[in-house]
PDB file of C-alpha atoms and ligand atoms in Angstrom:
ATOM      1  CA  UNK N   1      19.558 -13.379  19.246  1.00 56.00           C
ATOM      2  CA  UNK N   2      15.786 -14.901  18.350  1.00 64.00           C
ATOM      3  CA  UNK N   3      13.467 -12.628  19.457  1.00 72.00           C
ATOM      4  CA  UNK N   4      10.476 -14.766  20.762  1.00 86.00           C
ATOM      5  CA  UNK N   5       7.552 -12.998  22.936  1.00 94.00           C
ATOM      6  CA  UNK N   6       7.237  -8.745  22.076  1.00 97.00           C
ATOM      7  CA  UNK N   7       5.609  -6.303  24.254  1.00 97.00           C
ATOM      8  CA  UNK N   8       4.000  -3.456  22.645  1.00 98.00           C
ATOM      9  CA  UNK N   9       3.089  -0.292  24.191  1.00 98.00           C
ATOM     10  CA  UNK N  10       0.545   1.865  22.869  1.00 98.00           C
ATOM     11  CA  UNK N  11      -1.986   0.036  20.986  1.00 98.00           C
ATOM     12  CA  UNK N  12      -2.789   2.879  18.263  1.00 96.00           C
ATOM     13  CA  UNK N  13      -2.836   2.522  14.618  1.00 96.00           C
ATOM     14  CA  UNK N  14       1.067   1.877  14.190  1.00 96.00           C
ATOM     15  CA  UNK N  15       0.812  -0.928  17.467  1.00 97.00           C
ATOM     16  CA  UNK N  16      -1.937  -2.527  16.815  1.00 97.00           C
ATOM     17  CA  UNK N  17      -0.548  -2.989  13.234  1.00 97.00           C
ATOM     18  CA  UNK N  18       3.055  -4.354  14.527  1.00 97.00           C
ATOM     19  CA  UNK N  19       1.207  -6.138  17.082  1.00 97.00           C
ATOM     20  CA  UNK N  20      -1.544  -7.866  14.135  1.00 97.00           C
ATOM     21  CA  UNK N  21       1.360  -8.845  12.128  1.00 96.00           C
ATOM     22  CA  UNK N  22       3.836 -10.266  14.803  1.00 96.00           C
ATOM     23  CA  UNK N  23       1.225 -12.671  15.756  1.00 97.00           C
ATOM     24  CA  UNK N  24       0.305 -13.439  11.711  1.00 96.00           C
ATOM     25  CA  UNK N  25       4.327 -14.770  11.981  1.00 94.00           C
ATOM     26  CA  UNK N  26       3.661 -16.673  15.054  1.00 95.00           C
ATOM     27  CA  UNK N  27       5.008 -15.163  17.907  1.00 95.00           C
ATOM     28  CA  UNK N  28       3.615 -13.894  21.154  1.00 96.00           C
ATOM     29  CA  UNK N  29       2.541 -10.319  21.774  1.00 97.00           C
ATOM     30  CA  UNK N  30       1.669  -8.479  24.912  1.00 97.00           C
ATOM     31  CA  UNK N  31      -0.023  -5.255  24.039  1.00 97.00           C
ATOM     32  CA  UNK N  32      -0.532  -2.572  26.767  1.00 98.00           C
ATOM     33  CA  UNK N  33      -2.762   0.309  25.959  1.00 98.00           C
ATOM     34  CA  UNK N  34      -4.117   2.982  28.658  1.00 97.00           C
ATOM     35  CA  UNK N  35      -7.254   3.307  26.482  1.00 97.00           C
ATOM     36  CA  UNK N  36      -9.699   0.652  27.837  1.00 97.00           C
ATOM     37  CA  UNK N  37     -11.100   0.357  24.584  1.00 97.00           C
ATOM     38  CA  UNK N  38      -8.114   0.049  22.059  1.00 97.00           C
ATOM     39  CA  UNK N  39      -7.803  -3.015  24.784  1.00 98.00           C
ATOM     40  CA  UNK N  40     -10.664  -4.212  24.158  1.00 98.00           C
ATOM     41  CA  UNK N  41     -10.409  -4.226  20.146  1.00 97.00           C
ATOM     42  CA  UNK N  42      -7.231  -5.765  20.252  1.00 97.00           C
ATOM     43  CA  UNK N  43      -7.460  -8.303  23.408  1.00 97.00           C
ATOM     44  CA  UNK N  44      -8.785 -11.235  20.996  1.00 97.00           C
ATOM     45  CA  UNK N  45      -6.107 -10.678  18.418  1.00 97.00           C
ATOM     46  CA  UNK N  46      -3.135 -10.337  21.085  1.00 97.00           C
ATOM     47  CA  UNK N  47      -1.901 -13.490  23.536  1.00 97.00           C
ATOM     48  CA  UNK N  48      -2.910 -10.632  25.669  1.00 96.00           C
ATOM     49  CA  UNK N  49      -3.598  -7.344  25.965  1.00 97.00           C
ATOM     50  CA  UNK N  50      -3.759  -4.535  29.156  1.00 97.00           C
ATOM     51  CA  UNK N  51      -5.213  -1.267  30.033  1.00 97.00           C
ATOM     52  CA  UNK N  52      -2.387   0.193  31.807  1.00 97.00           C
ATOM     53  CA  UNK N  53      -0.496   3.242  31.772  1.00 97.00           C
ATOM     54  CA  UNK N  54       3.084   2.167  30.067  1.00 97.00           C
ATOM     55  CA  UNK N  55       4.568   5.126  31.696  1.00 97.00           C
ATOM     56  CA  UNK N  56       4.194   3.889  35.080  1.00 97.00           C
ATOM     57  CA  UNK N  57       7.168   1.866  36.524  1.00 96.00           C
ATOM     58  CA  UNK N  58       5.260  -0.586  38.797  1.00 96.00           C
ATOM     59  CA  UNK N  59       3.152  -1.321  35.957  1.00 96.00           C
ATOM     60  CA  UNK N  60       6.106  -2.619  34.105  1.00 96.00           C
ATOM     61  CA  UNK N  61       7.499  -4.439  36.830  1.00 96.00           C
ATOM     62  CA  UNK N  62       4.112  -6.143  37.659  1.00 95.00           C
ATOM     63  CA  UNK N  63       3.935  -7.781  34.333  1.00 94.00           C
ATOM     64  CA  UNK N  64       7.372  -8.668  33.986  1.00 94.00           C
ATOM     65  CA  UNK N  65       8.140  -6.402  30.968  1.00 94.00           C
ATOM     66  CA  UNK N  66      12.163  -7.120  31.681  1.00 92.00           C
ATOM     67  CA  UNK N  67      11.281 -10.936  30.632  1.00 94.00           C
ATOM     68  CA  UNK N  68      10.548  -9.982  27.024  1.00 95.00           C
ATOM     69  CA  UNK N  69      12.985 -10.028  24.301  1.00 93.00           C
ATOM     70  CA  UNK N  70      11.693  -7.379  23.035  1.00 96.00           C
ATOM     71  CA  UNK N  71       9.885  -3.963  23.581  1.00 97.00           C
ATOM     72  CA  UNK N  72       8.137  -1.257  20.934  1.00 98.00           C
ATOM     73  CA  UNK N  73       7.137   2.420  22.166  1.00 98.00           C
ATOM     74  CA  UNK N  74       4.114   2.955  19.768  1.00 98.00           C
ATOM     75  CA  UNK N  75       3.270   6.052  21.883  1.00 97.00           C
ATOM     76  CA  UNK N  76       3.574   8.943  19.694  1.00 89.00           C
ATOM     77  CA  UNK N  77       2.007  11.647  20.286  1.00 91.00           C
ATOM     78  CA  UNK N  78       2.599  12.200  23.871  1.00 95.00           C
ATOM     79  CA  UNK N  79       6.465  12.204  23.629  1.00 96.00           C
ATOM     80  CA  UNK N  80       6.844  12.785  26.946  1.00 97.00           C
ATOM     81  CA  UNK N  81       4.832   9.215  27.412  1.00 97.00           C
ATOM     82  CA  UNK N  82       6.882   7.599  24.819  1.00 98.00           C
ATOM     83  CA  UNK N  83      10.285   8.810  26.447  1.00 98.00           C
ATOM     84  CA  UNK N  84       9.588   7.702  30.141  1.00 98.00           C
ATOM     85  CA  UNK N  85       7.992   3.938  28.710  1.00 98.00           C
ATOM     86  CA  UNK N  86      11.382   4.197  26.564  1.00 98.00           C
ATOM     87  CA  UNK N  87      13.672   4.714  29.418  1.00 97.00           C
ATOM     88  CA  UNK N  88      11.691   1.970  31.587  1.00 97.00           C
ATOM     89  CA  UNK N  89      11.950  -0.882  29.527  1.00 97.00           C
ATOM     90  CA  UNK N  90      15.852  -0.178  28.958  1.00 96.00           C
ATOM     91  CA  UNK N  91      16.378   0.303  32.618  1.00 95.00           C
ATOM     92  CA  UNK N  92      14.240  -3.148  33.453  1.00 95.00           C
ATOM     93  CA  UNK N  93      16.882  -4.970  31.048  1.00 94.00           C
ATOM     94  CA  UNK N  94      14.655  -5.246  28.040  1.00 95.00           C
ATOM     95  CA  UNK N  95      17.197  -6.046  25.210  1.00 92.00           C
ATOM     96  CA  UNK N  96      15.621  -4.781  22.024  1.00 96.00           C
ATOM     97  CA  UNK N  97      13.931  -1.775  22.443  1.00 97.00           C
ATOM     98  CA  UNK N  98      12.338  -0.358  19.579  1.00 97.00           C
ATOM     99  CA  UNK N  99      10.418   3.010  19.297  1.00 98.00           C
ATOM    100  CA  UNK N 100       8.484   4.814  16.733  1.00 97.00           C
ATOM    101  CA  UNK N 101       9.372   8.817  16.361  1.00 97.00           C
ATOM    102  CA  UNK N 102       6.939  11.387  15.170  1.00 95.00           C
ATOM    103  CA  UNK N 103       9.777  13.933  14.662  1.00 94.00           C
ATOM    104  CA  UNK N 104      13.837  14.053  14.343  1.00 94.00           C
ATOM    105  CA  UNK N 105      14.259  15.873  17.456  1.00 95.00           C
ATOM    106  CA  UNK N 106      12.232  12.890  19.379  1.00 96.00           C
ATOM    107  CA  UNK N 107      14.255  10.486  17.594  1.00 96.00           C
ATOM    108  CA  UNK N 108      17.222  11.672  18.385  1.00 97.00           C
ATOM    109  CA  UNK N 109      15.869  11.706  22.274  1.00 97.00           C
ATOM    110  CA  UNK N 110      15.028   8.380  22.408  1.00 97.00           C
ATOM    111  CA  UNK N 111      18.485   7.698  20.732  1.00 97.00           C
ATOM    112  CA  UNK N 112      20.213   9.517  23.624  1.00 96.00           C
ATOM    113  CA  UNK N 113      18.128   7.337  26.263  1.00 95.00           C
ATOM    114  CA  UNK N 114      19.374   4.139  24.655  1.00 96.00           C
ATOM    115  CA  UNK N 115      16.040   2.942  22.091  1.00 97.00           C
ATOM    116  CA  UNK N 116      18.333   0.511  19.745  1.00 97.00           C
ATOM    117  CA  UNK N 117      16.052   1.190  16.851  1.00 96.00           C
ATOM    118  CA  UNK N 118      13.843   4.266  16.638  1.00 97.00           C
ATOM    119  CA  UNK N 119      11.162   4.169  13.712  1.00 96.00           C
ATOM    120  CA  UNK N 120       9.800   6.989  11.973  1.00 96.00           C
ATOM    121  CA  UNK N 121       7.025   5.344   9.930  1.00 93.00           C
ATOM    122  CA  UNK N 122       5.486   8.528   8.505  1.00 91.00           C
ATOM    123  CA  UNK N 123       8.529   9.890   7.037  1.00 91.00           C
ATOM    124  CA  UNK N 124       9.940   6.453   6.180  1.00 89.00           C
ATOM    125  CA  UNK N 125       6.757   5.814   3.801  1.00 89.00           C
ATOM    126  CA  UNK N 126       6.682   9.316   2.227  1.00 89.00           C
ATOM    127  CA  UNK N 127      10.476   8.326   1.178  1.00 86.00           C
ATOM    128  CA  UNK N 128       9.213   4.906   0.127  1.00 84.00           C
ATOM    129  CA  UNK N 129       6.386   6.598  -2.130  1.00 87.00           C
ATOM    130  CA  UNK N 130       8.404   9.221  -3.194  1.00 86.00           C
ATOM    131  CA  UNK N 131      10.718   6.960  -5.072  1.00 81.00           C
ATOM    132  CA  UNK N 132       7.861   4.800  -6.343  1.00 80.00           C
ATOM    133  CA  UNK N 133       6.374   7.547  -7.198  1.00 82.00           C
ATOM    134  CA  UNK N 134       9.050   8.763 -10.112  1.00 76.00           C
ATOM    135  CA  UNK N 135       9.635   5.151 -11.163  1.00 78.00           C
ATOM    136  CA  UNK N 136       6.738   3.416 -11.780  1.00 77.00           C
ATOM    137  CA  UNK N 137       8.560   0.140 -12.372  1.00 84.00           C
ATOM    138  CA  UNK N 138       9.922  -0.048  -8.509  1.00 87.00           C
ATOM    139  CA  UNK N 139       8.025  -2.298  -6.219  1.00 88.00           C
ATOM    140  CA  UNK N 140      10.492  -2.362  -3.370  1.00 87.00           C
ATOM    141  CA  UNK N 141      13.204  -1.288  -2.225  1.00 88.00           C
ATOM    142  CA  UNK N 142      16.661  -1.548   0.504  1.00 89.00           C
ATOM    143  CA  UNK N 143      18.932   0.457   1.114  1.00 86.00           C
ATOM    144  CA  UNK N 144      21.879  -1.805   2.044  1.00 89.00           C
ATOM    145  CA  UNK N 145      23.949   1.132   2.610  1.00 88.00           C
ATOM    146  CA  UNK N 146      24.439   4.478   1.360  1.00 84.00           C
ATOM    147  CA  UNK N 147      25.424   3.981  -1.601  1.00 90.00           C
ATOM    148  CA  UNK N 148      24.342   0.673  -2.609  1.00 93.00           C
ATOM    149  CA  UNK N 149      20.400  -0.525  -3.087  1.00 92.00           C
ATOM    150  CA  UNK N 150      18.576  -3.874  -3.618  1.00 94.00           C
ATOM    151  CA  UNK N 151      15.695  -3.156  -5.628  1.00 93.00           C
ATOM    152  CA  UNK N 152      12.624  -4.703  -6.650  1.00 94.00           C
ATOM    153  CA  UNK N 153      11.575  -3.724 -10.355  1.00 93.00           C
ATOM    154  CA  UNK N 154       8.611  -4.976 -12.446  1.00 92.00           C
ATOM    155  CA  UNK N 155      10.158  -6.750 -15.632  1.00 93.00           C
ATOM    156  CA  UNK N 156      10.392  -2.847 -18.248  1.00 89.00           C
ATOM    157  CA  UNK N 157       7.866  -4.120 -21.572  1.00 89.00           C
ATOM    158  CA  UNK N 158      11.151  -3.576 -23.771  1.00 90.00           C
ATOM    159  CA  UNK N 159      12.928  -6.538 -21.615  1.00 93.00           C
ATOM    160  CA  UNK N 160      10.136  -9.433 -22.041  1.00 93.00           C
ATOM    161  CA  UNK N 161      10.678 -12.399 -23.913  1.00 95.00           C
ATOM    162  CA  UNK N 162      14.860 -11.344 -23.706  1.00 95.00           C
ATOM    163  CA  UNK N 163      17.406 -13.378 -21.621  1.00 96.00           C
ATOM    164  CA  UNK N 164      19.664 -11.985 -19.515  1.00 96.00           C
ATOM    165  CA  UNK N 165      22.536 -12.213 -22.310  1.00 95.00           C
ATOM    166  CA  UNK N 166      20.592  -9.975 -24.156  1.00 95.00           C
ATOM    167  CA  UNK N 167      19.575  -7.269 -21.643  1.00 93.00           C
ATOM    168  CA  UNK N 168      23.036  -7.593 -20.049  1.00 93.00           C
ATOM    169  CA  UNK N 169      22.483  -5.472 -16.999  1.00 93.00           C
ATOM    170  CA  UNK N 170      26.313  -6.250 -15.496  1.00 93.00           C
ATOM    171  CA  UNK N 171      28.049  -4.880 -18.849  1.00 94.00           C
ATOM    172  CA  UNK N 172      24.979  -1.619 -19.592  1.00 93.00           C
ATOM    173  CA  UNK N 173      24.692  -0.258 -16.401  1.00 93.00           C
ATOM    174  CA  UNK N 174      27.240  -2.301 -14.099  1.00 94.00           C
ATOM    175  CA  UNK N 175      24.197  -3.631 -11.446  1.00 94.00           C
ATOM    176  CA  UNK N 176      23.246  -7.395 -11.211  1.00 94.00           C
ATOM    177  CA  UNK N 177      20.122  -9.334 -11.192  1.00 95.00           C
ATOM    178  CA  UNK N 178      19.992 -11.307  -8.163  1.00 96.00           C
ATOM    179  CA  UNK N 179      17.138 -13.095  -8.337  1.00 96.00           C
ATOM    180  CA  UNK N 180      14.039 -13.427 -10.531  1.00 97.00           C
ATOM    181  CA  UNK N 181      10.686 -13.829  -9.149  1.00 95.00           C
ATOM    182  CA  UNK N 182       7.933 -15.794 -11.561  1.00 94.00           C
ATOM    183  CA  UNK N 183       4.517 -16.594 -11.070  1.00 91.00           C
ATOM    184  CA  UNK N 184       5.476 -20.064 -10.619  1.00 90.00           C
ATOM    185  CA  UNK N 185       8.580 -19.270  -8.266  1.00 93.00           C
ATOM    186  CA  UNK N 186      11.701 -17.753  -7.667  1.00 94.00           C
ATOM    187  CA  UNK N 187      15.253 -18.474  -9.523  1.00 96.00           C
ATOM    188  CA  UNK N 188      17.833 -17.586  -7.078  1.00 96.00           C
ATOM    189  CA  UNK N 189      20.915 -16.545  -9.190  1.00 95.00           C
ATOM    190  CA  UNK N 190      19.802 -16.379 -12.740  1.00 96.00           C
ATOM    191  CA  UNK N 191      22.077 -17.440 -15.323  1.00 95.00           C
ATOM    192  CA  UNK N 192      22.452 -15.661 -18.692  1.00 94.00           C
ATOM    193  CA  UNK N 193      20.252 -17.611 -20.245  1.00 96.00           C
ATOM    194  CA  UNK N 194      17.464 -17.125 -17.767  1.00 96.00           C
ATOM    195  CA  UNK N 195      14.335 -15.440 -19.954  1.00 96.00           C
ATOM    196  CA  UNK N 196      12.670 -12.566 -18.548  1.00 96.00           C
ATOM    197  CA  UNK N 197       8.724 -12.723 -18.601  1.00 95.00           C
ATOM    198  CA  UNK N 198       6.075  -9.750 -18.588  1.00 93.00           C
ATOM    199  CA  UNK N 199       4.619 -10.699 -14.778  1.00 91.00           C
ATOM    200  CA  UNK N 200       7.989 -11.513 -13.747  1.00 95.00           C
ATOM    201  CA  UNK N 201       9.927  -9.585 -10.638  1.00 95.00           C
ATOM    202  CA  UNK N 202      13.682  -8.834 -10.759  1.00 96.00           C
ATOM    203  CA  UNK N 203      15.615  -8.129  -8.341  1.00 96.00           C
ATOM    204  CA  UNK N 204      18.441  -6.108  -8.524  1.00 95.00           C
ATOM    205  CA  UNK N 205      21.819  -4.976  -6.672  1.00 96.00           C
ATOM    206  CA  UNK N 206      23.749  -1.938  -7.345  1.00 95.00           C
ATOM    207  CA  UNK N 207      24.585   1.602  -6.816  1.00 94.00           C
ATOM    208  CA  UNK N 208      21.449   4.035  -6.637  1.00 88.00           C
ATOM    209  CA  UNK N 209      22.893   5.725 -10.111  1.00 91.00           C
ATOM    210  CA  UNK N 210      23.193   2.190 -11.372  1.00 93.00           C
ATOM    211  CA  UNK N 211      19.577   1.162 -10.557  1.00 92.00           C
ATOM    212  CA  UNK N 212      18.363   4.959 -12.156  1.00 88.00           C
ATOM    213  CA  UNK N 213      19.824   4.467 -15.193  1.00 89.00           C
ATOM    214  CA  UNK N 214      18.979   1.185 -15.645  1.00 89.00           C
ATOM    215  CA  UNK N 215      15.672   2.470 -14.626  1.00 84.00           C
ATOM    216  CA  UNK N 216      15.525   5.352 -17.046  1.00 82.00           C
ATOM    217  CA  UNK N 217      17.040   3.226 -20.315  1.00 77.00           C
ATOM    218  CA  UNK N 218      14.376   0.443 -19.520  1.00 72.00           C
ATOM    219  CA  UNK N 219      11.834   3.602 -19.306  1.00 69.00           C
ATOM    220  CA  UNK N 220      12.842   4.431 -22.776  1.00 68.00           C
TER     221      UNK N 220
HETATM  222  P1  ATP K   1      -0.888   5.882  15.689  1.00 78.94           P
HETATM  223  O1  ATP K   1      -0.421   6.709  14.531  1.00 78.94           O
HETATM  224  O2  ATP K   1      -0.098   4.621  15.862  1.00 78.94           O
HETATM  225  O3  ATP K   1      -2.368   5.633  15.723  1.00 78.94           O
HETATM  226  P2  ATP K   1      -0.189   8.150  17.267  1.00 78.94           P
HETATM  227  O4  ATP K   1       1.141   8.497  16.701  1.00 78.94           O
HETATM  228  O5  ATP K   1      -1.346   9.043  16.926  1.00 78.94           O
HETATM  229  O6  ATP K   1      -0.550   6.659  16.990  1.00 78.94           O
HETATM  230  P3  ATP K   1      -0.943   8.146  19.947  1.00 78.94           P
HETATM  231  O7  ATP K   1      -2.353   8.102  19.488  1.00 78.94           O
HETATM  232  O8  ATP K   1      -0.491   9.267  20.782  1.00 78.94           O
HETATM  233  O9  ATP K   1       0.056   8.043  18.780  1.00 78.94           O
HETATM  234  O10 ATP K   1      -0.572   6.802  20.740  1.00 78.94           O
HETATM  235  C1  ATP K   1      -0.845   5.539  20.289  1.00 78.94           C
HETATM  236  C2  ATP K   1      -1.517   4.762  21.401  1.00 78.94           C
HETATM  237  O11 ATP K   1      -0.754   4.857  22.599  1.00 78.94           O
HETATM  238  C3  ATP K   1      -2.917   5.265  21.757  1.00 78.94           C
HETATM  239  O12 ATP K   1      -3.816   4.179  21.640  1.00 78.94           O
HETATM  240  C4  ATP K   1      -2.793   5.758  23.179  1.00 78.94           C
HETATM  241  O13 ATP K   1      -3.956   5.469  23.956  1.00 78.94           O
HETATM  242  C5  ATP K   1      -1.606   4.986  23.706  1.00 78.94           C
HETATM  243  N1  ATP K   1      -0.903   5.662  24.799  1.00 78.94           N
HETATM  244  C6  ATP K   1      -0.506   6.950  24.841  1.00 78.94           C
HETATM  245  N2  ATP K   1       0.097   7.207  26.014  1.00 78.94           N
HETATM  246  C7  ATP K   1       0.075   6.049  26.729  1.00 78.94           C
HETATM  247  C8  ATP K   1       0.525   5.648  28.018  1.00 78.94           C
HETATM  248  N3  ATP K   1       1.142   6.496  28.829  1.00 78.94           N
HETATM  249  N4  ATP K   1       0.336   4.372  28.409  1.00 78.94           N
HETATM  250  C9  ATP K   1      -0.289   3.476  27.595  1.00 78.94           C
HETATM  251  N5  ATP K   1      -0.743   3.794  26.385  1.00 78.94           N
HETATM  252  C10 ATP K   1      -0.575   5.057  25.953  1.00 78.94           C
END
């Protein structure tokens, strides 16, 4: 399903930021806010933008929140708020609803009243800096399941100038270099032969011990 025109309510620091973005990419974005100002900030970045509270059902109704493909809950403090606005866009048909969490046990709430994506951006970022953190050579990161990771690692000093005969990822530590981004572009599929440069990007599949220890021996 292409999701086309979003509706976003709560318009704090985490809405306003999905909201910015979603537009950057093209698409349209109502935002509903029940803070007149954080209205007013956002109304000339938005297609539009409403002081309204999301919690109330006639609200939703009124501005035909069921006809967008998707809605975000970026209420988070008042979980009682974000709940209700949850519940209200599943029950007007909305059919994405995403919501951000500020703990588990709201998470798992919002789970229960059928959210098909719940967010929890502060915990999700302390993970993501965590494991940046301890290897300074990771950029990015996926988790494409739970044992397998796509990784995004700045080329170790020890690797530049060497092919990918030489460094031989596949036979050291058993994980592949999928791609390699350059300055100039991006080689999907590197061949052996491919030479790694000091700016360059790699990215790599593999199991999480497979990307540590190639991780750790490139550390070396
Ligand atoms: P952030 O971290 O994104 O800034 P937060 O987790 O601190 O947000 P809040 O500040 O509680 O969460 O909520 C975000 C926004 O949602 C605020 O701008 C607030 O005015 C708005 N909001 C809260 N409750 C409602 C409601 N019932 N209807 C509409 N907007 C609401």
């Amino acid at each position: 399903m292409k999701l086309n025109q979003f509706i976003i309510l709560g318009l704090g620091r985490f809405g306003s930021s999905v909201g910015k973005e979603l537009i950057e990419l093209g698409y349209e974005v109502l935002g509903v806010d029940r803070d007149e100002e954080k209205v007013q900030e956002m109304s000339p970045v938005l297609t539009h933008a409403l002081a309204a509270d999301a919690t109330e059902e006639e609200v939703l109704r009124s501005i035909g929140a069921r006809n967008f493909d998707c809605g975000i809950v970026a209420i988070g403090d008042d979980i009682q708020a974000s709940i209700l606005a949850a519940i209200l866009l599943k029950d007007l048909g909305v059919k994405k609803v995403v919501a951000k969490a500020v703990s588990e046990l709201h998470g798992r709430v919002l789970e229960r009243v059928g959210v098909d994506r719940v967010i929890y951006p502060e915990r999700d970022m302390g993970v993501r800096v965590a494991h940046q953190l301890v290897s300074p050579n990771l950029l990015d990161y996926i988790e494409i399941s739970r044992q397998y990771t796509i990784a995004e690692l700045a080329v170790p000093d020890c690797w530049a100038g060497k092919s990918l005969a030489e460094v031989n990822p596949r036979g050291r530590y058993g994980c592949s270099i999928v791609a390699i981004h350059k300055p100039k572009g991006i080689i999907i599929a590197p061949t052996a032969t491919d030479v790694l440069a000091p700016k360059d990007v790699m990215v790599v599949i593999g199991t999480n011990e497979q990307i540590e220890a190639l991780q750790e021996s490139a550390a070396q």
